Amino acid sequence: VQLQASGGGLAQPGGSLRLSCSASLSTISSMNVMGWYRQAPGKQRELVADITVTGSTKYADAVKGRFTISRDDAKNSVYLQMNSLKIEDTAVYYCNGGMIDPHGSRFGMDYWGKGTLVTVSS
C-alpha cells in the first residue's frame, strides 16, 4: 500500500476529527506535495487541502479557518485536523500525493489512498 489513510468516522456538527495518511518509503520520494481530497455523494472529487515539502499550504475556501493540514516528514505522514465540522463536510476523504512544478501545476503520477468516510451528523 503506497498511501494509507485513517481517522474517519462520525462527528457531530461543531465537532472535530483528525485524519492521518502515511506514505510508503518507495512512494514518498516521488512526491513533493501531499494532501486531501473529498467526494460527497453525487458530487465531484474536490481538493480540501494540500501541503508541499517546503510547508506551503493550500485550502479550499469551504474549509479555510476550520481545517489545518500538517506533515511529519520523519514519519512520511500528513495530517488533516478538522474542527468546527459541518454537515456539508460529510464525504469520503482521500489522501493524495504527487509532484508539482514551480508554478504549482501537477505533473507525473498521482498517488491515492483508499478513502476514509467522514460523517457529520447530529
Short mmCIF file of N, CA and C in Angstrom, two decimals:
data_model
loop_
_atom_site.label_atom_id
_atom_site.label_comp_id
_atom_site.label_asym_id
_atom_site.label_seq_id
_atom_site.Cartn_x
_atom_site.Cartn_y
_atom_site.Cartn_z
N VAL A 1 0.84 -1.19 0.00
CA VAL A 1 0.00 0.00 0.00
C VAL A 1 0.88 1.24 0.00
N GLN A 2 0.64 2.16 -0.92
CA GLN A 2 1.52 3.31 -1.04
C GLN A 2 1.10 4.47 -0.15
N LEU A 3 -0.21 4.71 -0.03
CA LEU A 3 -0.74 5.73 0.87
C LEU A 3 -1.80 5.08 1.74
N GLN A 4 -1.62 5.21 3.03
CA GLN A 4 -2.53 4.59 3.98
C GLN A 4 -3.20 5.67 4.80
N ALA A 5 -4.51 5.79 4.64
CA ALA A 5 -5.26 6.82 5.36
C ALA A 5 -6.06 6.22 6.49
N SER A 6 -6.27 7.02 7.52
CA SER A 6 -7.07 6.57 8.66
C SER A 6 -7.65 7.78 9.37
N GLY A 7 -8.60 7.53 10.25
CA GLY A 7 -9.10 8.59 11.11
C GLY A 7 -10.51 9.06 10.82
N GLY A 8 -11.14 8.53 9.81
CA GLY A 8 -12.51 8.94 9.55
C GLY A 8 -13.45 8.43 10.62
N GLY A 9 -14.69 8.86 10.52
CA GLY A 9 -15.68 8.40 11.48
C GLY A 9 -16.85 9.35 11.55
N LEU A 10 -17.54 9.26 12.66
CA LEU A 10 -18.75 10.06 12.87
C LEU A 10 -18.46 11.18 13.85
N ALA A 11 -18.91 12.38 13.51
CA ALA A 11 -18.77 13.51 14.40
C ALA A 11 -20.04 14.33 14.36
N GLN A 12 -20.29 15.02 15.42
CA GLN A 12 -21.44 15.92 15.47
C GLN A 12 -21.05 17.27 14.86
N PRO A 13 -22.01 18.01 14.38
CA PRO A 13 -21.71 19.37 13.92
C PRO A 13 -21.01 20.16 15.01
N GLY A 14 -19.95 20.84 14.62
CA GLY A 14 -19.15 21.57 15.59
C GLY A 14 -18.04 20.75 16.19
N GLY A 15 -18.05 19.46 15.91
CA GLY A 15 -17.03 18.58 16.46
C GLY A 15 -15.75 18.57 15.65
N SER A 16 -14.85 17.66 16.03
CA SER A 16 -13.54 17.57 15.39
C SER A 16 -13.20 16.13 15.06
N LEU A 17 -12.41 16.00 14.02
CA LEU A 17 -11.81 14.72 13.64
C LEU A 17 -10.42 15.01 13.10
N ARG A 18 -9.56 14.00 13.17
CA ARG A 18 -8.21 14.14 12.62
C ARG A 18 -7.93 12.98 11.68
N LEU A 19 -7.57 13.29 10.49
CA LEU A 19 -7.22 12.27 9.51
C LEU A 19 -5.70 12.17 9.40
N SER A 20 -5.25 10.95 9.21
CA SER A 20 -3.81 10.70 9.05
C SER A 20 -3.57 9.94 7.76
N CYS A 21 -2.44 10.20 7.17
CA CYS A 21 -2.06 9.50 5.95
C CYS A 21 -0.56 9.28 5.97
N SER A 22 -0.16 8.04 5.82
CA SER A 22 1.27 7.73 5.78
C SER A 22 1.63 7.18 4.41
N ALA A 23 2.81 7.55 3.96
CA ALA A 23 3.28 7.11 2.65
C ALA A 23 4.38 6.08 2.80
N SER A 24 4.40 5.15 1.91
CA SER A 24 5.47 4.15 1.94
C SER A 24 6.78 4.79 1.51
N LEU A 25 7.88 4.18 1.94
CA LEU A 25 9.19 4.71 1.60
C LEU A 25 9.42 4.76 0.11
N SER A 26 8.84 3.81 -0.60
CA SER A 26 9.04 3.76 -2.05
C SER A 26 8.25 4.85 -2.76
N THR A 27 7.30 5.46 -2.05
CA THR A 27 6.42 6.46 -2.67
C THR A 27 6.83 7.87 -2.31
N ILE A 28 7.29 8.07 -1.09
CA ILE A 28 7.49 9.43 -0.58
C ILE A 28 8.48 10.22 -1.43
N SER A 29 9.48 9.54 -1.99
CA SER A 29 10.47 10.25 -2.78
C SER A 29 9.92 10.69 -4.13
N SER A 30 8.75 10.18 -4.49
CA SER A 30 8.12 10.54 -5.76
C SER A 30 7.08 11.63 -5.59
N MET A 31 7.05 12.23 -4.41
CA MET A 31 6.02 13.25 -4.15
C MET A 31 6.65 14.48 -3.53
N ASN A 32 6.27 15.65 -3.99
CA ASN A 32 6.66 16.87 -3.29
C ASN A 32 5.44 17.64 -2.80
N VAL A 33 4.30 17.00 -2.92
CA VAL A 33 3.08 17.57 -2.36
C VAL A 33 2.18 16.43 -1.93
N MET A 34 1.54 16.60 -0.80
CA MET A 34 0.56 15.63 -0.30
C MET A 34 -0.65 16.40 0.18
N GLY A 35 -1.77 15.74 0.13
CA GLY A 35 -2.96 16.45 0.55
C GLY A 35 -4.17 15.56 0.67
N TRP A 36 -5.29 16.19 0.79
CA TRP A 36 -6.57 15.50 0.97
C TRP A 36 -7.59 16.03 -0.02
N TYR A 37 -8.30 15.12 -0.63
CA TYR A 37 -9.45 15.42 -1.47
C TYR A 37 -10.67 14.79 -0.81
N ARG A 38 -11.83 15.22 -1.21
CA ARG A 38 -13.04 14.60 -0.71
C ARG A 38 -14.09 14.51 -1.81
N GLN A 39 -14.96 13.55 -1.65
CA GLN A 39 -16.04 13.36 -2.60
C GLN A 39 -17.32 13.06 -1.85
N ALA A 40 -18.26 13.99 -1.95
CA ALA A 40 -19.56 13.81 -1.33
C ALA A 40 -20.48 13.09 -2.33
N PRO A 41 -21.51 12.45 -1.83
CA PRO A 41 -22.43 11.74 -2.73
C PRO A 41 -22.97 12.65 -3.81
N GLY A 42 -22.87 12.21 -5.05
CA GLY A 42 -23.40 12.97 -6.17
C GLY A 42 -22.56 14.15 -6.60
N LYS A 43 -21.38 14.29 -5.99
CA LYS A 43 -20.53 15.43 -6.34
C LYS A 43 -19.17 14.95 -6.84
N GLN A 44 -18.45 15.86 -7.48
CA GLN A 44 -17.12 15.53 -7.96
C GLN A 44 -16.12 15.58 -6.82
N ARG A 45 -15.04 14.86 -7.00
CA ARG A 45 -13.98 14.92 -6.02
C ARG A 45 -13.35 16.31 -6.05
N GLU A 46 -13.06 16.84 -4.87
CA GLU A 46 -12.52 18.19 -4.79
C GLU A 46 -11.35 18.25 -3.82
N LEU A 47 -10.45 19.18 -4.08
CA LEU A 47 -9.32 19.39 -3.19
C LEU A 47 -9.82 20.00 -1.89
N VAL A 48 -9.34 19.44 -0.79
CA VAL A 48 -9.63 20.00 0.53
C VAL A 48 -8.44 20.85 0.98
N ALA A 49 -7.27 20.25 0.96
CA ALA A 49 -6.05 20.95 1.37
C ALA A 49 -4.85 20.16 0.90
N ASP A 50 -3.77 20.88 0.65
CA ASP A 50 -2.52 20.18 0.38
C ASP A 50 -1.35 20.96 0.96
N ILE A 51 -0.21 20.27 1.05
CA ILE A 51 0.97 20.86 1.64
C ILE A 51 2.19 20.35 0.89
N THR A 52 3.10 21.26 0.58
CA THR A 52 4.30 20.88 -0.16
C THR A 52 5.43 20.52 0.80
N VAL A 53 6.51 20.04 0.25
CA VAL A 53 7.66 19.69 1.06
C VAL A 53 8.27 20.91 1.74
N THR A 54 8.00 22.09 1.20
CA THR A 54 8.51 23.32 1.82
C THR A 54 7.54 23.88 2.85
N GLY A 55 6.40 23.21 3.01
CA GLY A 55 5.43 23.64 4.01
C GLY A 55 4.37 24.60 3.50
N SER A 56 4.40 24.87 2.22
CA SER A 56 3.38 25.74 1.65
C SER A 56 2.04 25.01 1.61
N THR A 57 0.99 25.68 2.06
CA THR A 57 -0.32 25.03 2.14
C THR A 57 -1.34 25.72 1.24
N LYS A 58 -2.34 24.95 0.90
CA LYS A 58 -3.46 25.46 0.11
C LYS A 58 -4.72 24.83 0.66
N TYR A 59 -5.77 25.63 0.78
CA TYR A 59 -7.04 25.14 1.32
C TYR A 59 -8.20 25.52 0.40
N ALA A 60 -9.19 24.67 0.37
CA ALA A 60 -10.44 25.03 -0.28
C ALA A 60 -11.11 26.12 0.54
N ASP A 61 -11.78 27.03 -0.12
CA ASP A 61 -12.44 28.13 0.60
C ASP A 61 -13.41 27.60 1.66
N ALA A 62 -14.04 26.49 1.39
CA ALA A 62 -15.06 25.96 2.30
C ALA A 62 -14.50 25.50 3.63
N VAL A 63 -13.19 25.26 3.68
CA VAL A 63 -12.61 24.73 4.92
C VAL A 63 -11.62 25.68 5.57
N LYS A 64 -11.33 26.80 4.93
CA LYS A 64 -10.37 27.74 5.49
C LYS A 64 -10.80 28.19 6.87
N GLY A 65 -9.85 28.21 7.79
CA GLY A 65 -10.14 28.62 9.15
C GLY A 65 -10.68 27.51 10.03
N ARG A 66 -11.03 26.38 9.43
CA ARG A 66 -11.56 25.25 10.21
C ARG A 66 -10.65 24.03 10.14
N PHE A 67 -10.05 23.81 9.02
CA PHE A 67 -9.18 22.66 8.81
C PHE A 67 -7.73 23.11 8.78
N THR A 68 -6.85 22.25 9.28
CA THR A 68 -5.42 22.52 9.24
C THR A 68 -4.69 21.29 8.74
N ILE A 69 -3.88 21.47 7.71
CA ILE A 69 -3.08 20.37 7.21
C ILE A 69 -1.66 20.53 7.72
N SER A 70 -1.03 19.41 8.05
CA SER A 70 0.34 19.44 8.54
C SER A 70 1.05 18.18 8.07
N ARG A 71 2.36 18.17 8.22
CA ARG A 71 3.12 17.00 7.80
C ARG A 71 4.21 16.70 8.79
N ASP A 72 4.56 15.45 8.88
CA ASP A 72 5.66 15.00 9.71
C ASP A 72 6.57 14.18 8.80
N ASP A 73 7.64 14.79 8.34
CA ASP A 73 8.50 14.13 7.37
C ASP A 73 9.22 12.92 7.96
N ALA A 74 9.45 12.96 9.25
CA ALA A 74 10.11 11.82 9.90
C ALA A 74 9.24 10.58 9.84
N LYS A 75 7.94 10.80 9.77
CA LYS A 75 7.00 9.68 9.71
C LYS A 75 6.39 9.51 8.32
N ASN A 76 6.88 10.30 7.35
CA ASN A 76 6.31 10.24 6.00
C ASN A 76 4.80 10.39 6.03
N SER A 77 4.32 11.30 6.84
CA SER A 77 2.89 11.39 7.08
C SER A 77 2.36 12.80 6.92
N VAL A 78 1.10 12.88 6.60
CA VAL A 78 0.40 14.16 6.53
C VAL A 78 -0.90 13.99 7.31
N TYR A 79 -1.33 15.08 7.93
CA TYR A 79 -2.50 15.04 8.80
C TYR A 79 -3.47 16.15 8.40
N LEU A 80 -4.74 15.89 8.68
CA LEU A 80 -5.76 16.91 8.46
C LEU A 80 -6.58 17.03 9.74
N GLN A 81 -6.37 18.11 10.45
CA GLN A 81 -7.17 18.40 11.64
C GLN A 81 -8.41 19.15 11.22
N MET A 82 -9.56 18.57 11.48
CA MET A 82 -10.82 19.15 11.06
C MET A 82 -11.61 19.59 12.28
N ASN A 83 -11.79 20.88 12.44
CA ASN A 83 -12.54 21.44 13.55
C ASN A 83 -13.80 22.11 13.03
N SER A 84 -14.70 22.38 13.95
CA SER A 84 -15.95 23.06 13.60
C SER A 84 -16.62 22.39 12.40
N LEU A 85 -16.71 21.09 12.48
CA LEU A 85 -17.25 20.33 11.36
C LEU A 85 -18.69 20.70 11.08
N LYS A 86 -19.01 20.68 9.80
CA LYS A 86 -20.36 20.97 9.34
C LYS A 86 -20.92 19.74 8.63
N ILE A 87 -22.22 19.68 8.55
CA ILE A 87 -22.88 18.57 7.89
C ILE A 87 -22.38 18.43 6.45
N GLU A 88 -22.11 19.56 5.82
CA GLU A 88 -21.65 19.53 4.43
C GLU A 88 -20.22 19.04 4.27
N ASP A 89 -19.53 18.80 5.37
CA ASP A 89 -18.20 18.19 5.30
C ASP A 89 -18.29 16.67 5.14
N THR A 90 -19.49 16.14 5.24
CA THR A 90 -19.66 14.71 5.07
C THR A 90 -19.23 14.28 3.67
N ALA A 91 -18.31 13.34 3.63
CA ALA A 91 -17.76 12.89 2.35
C ALA A 91 -16.78 11.76 2.61
N VAL A 92 -16.37 11.12 1.54
CA VAL A 92 -15.24 10.22 1.60
C VAL A 92 -14.00 11.06 1.33
N TYR A 93 -13.04 10.95 2.23
CA TYR A 93 -11.81 11.73 2.13
C TYR A 93 -10.68 10.83 1.63
N TYR A 94 -9.95 11.34 0.66
CA TYR A 94 -8.87 10.58 0.03
C TYR A 94 -7.54 11.29 0.23
N CYS A 95 -6.56 10.54 0.67
CA CYS A 95 -5.20 11.05 0.72
C CYS A 95 -4.60 11.01 -0.67
N ASN A 96 -3.82 12.02 -0.98
CA ASN A 96 -3.26 12.13 -2.33
C ASN A 96 -1.82 12.62 -2.25
N GLY A 97 -1.02 12.18 -3.19
CA GLY A 97 0.36 12.68 -3.27
C GLY A 97 0.80 12.73 -4.72
N GLY A 98 1.72 13.63 -4.99
CA GLY A 98 2.21 13.75 -6.35
C GLY A 98 3.31 14.77 -6.45
N MET A 99 3.51 15.25 -7.67
CA MET A 99 4.55 16.23 -7.93
C MET A 99 3.94 17.49 -8.51
N ILE A 100 4.43 18.64 -8.06
CA ILE A 100 4.03 19.91 -8.67
C ILE A 100 5.28 20.64 -9.13
N ASP A 101 5.12 21.42 -10.20
CA ASP A 101 6.24 22.21 -10.71
C ASP A 101 6.28 23.55 -9.98
N PRO A 102 7.29 24.39 -10.27
CA PRO A 102 7.39 25.68 -9.56
C PRO A 102 6.17 26.59 -9.74
N HIS A 103 5.36 26.30 -10.75
CA HIS A 103 4.15 27.10 -10.94
C HIS A 103 2.95 26.50 -10.22
N GLY A 104 3.16 25.38 -9.56
CA GLY A 104 2.08 24.74 -8.83
C GLY A 104 1.25 23.78 -9.65
N SER A 105 1.68 23.50 -10.87
CA SER A 105 0.94 22.57 -11.73
C SER A 105 1.40 21.15 -11.48
N ARG A 106 0.45 20.25 -11.47
CA ARG A 106 0.75 18.85 -11.27
C ARG A 106 1.38 18.24 -12.52
N PHE A 107 2.30 17.30 -12.28
CA PHE A 107 2.83 16.52 -13.39
C PHE A 107 3.18 15.14 -12.85
N GLY A 108 3.33 14.20 -13.77
CA GLY A 108 3.71 12.86 -13.35
C GLY A 108 2.56 12.09 -12.71
N MET A 109 2.93 11.10 -11.94
CA MET A 109 1.95 10.18 -11.37
C MET A 109 1.30 10.75 -10.12
N ASP A 110 0.02 10.49 -10.00
CA ASP A 110 -0.72 10.81 -8.78
C ASP A 110 -0.89 9.52 -7.97
N TYR A 111 -0.74 9.64 -6.69
CA TYR A 111 -0.94 8.51 -5.80
C TYR A 111 -2.17 8.77 -4.94
N TRP A 112 -2.95 7.72 -4.78
CA TRP A 112 -4.19 7.84 -4.00
C TRP A 112 -4.26 6.74 -2.95
N GLY A 113 -4.74 7.12 -1.79
CA GLY A 113 -5.03 6.13 -0.78
C GLY A 113 -6.49 5.74 -0.86
N LYS A 114 -6.84 4.69 -0.17
CA LYS A 114 -8.24 4.33 -0.07
C LYS A 114 -8.96 5.41 0.72
N GLY A 115 -10.19 5.65 0.38
CA GLY A 115 -10.94 6.69 1.05
C GLY A 115 -11.31 6.32 2.46
N THR A 116 -11.48 7.35 3.26
CA THR A 116 -11.98 7.17 4.62
C THR A 116 -13.21 8.05 4.78
N LEU A 117 -14.27 7.45 5.30
CA LEU A 117 -15.55 8.15 5.36
C LEU A 117 -15.62 9.05 6.59
N VAL A 118 -15.99 10.29 6.35
CA VAL A 118 -16.27 11.24 7.42
C VAL A 118 -17.76 11.59 7.34
N THR A 119 -18.44 11.33 8.44
CA THR A 119 -19.87 11.63 8.51
C THR A 119 -20.10 12.63 9.63
N VAL A 120 -20.72 13.73 9.28
CA VAL A 120 -21.05 14.76 10.27
C VAL A 120 -22.56 14.80 10.39
N SER A 121 -23.02 14.41 11.55
CA SER A 121 -24.46 14.30 11.75
C SER A 121 -24.81 14.46 13.22
N SER A 122 -25.96 15.02 13.47
CA SER A 122 -26.43 15.13 14.85
C SER A 122 -27.31 13.93 15.22
#
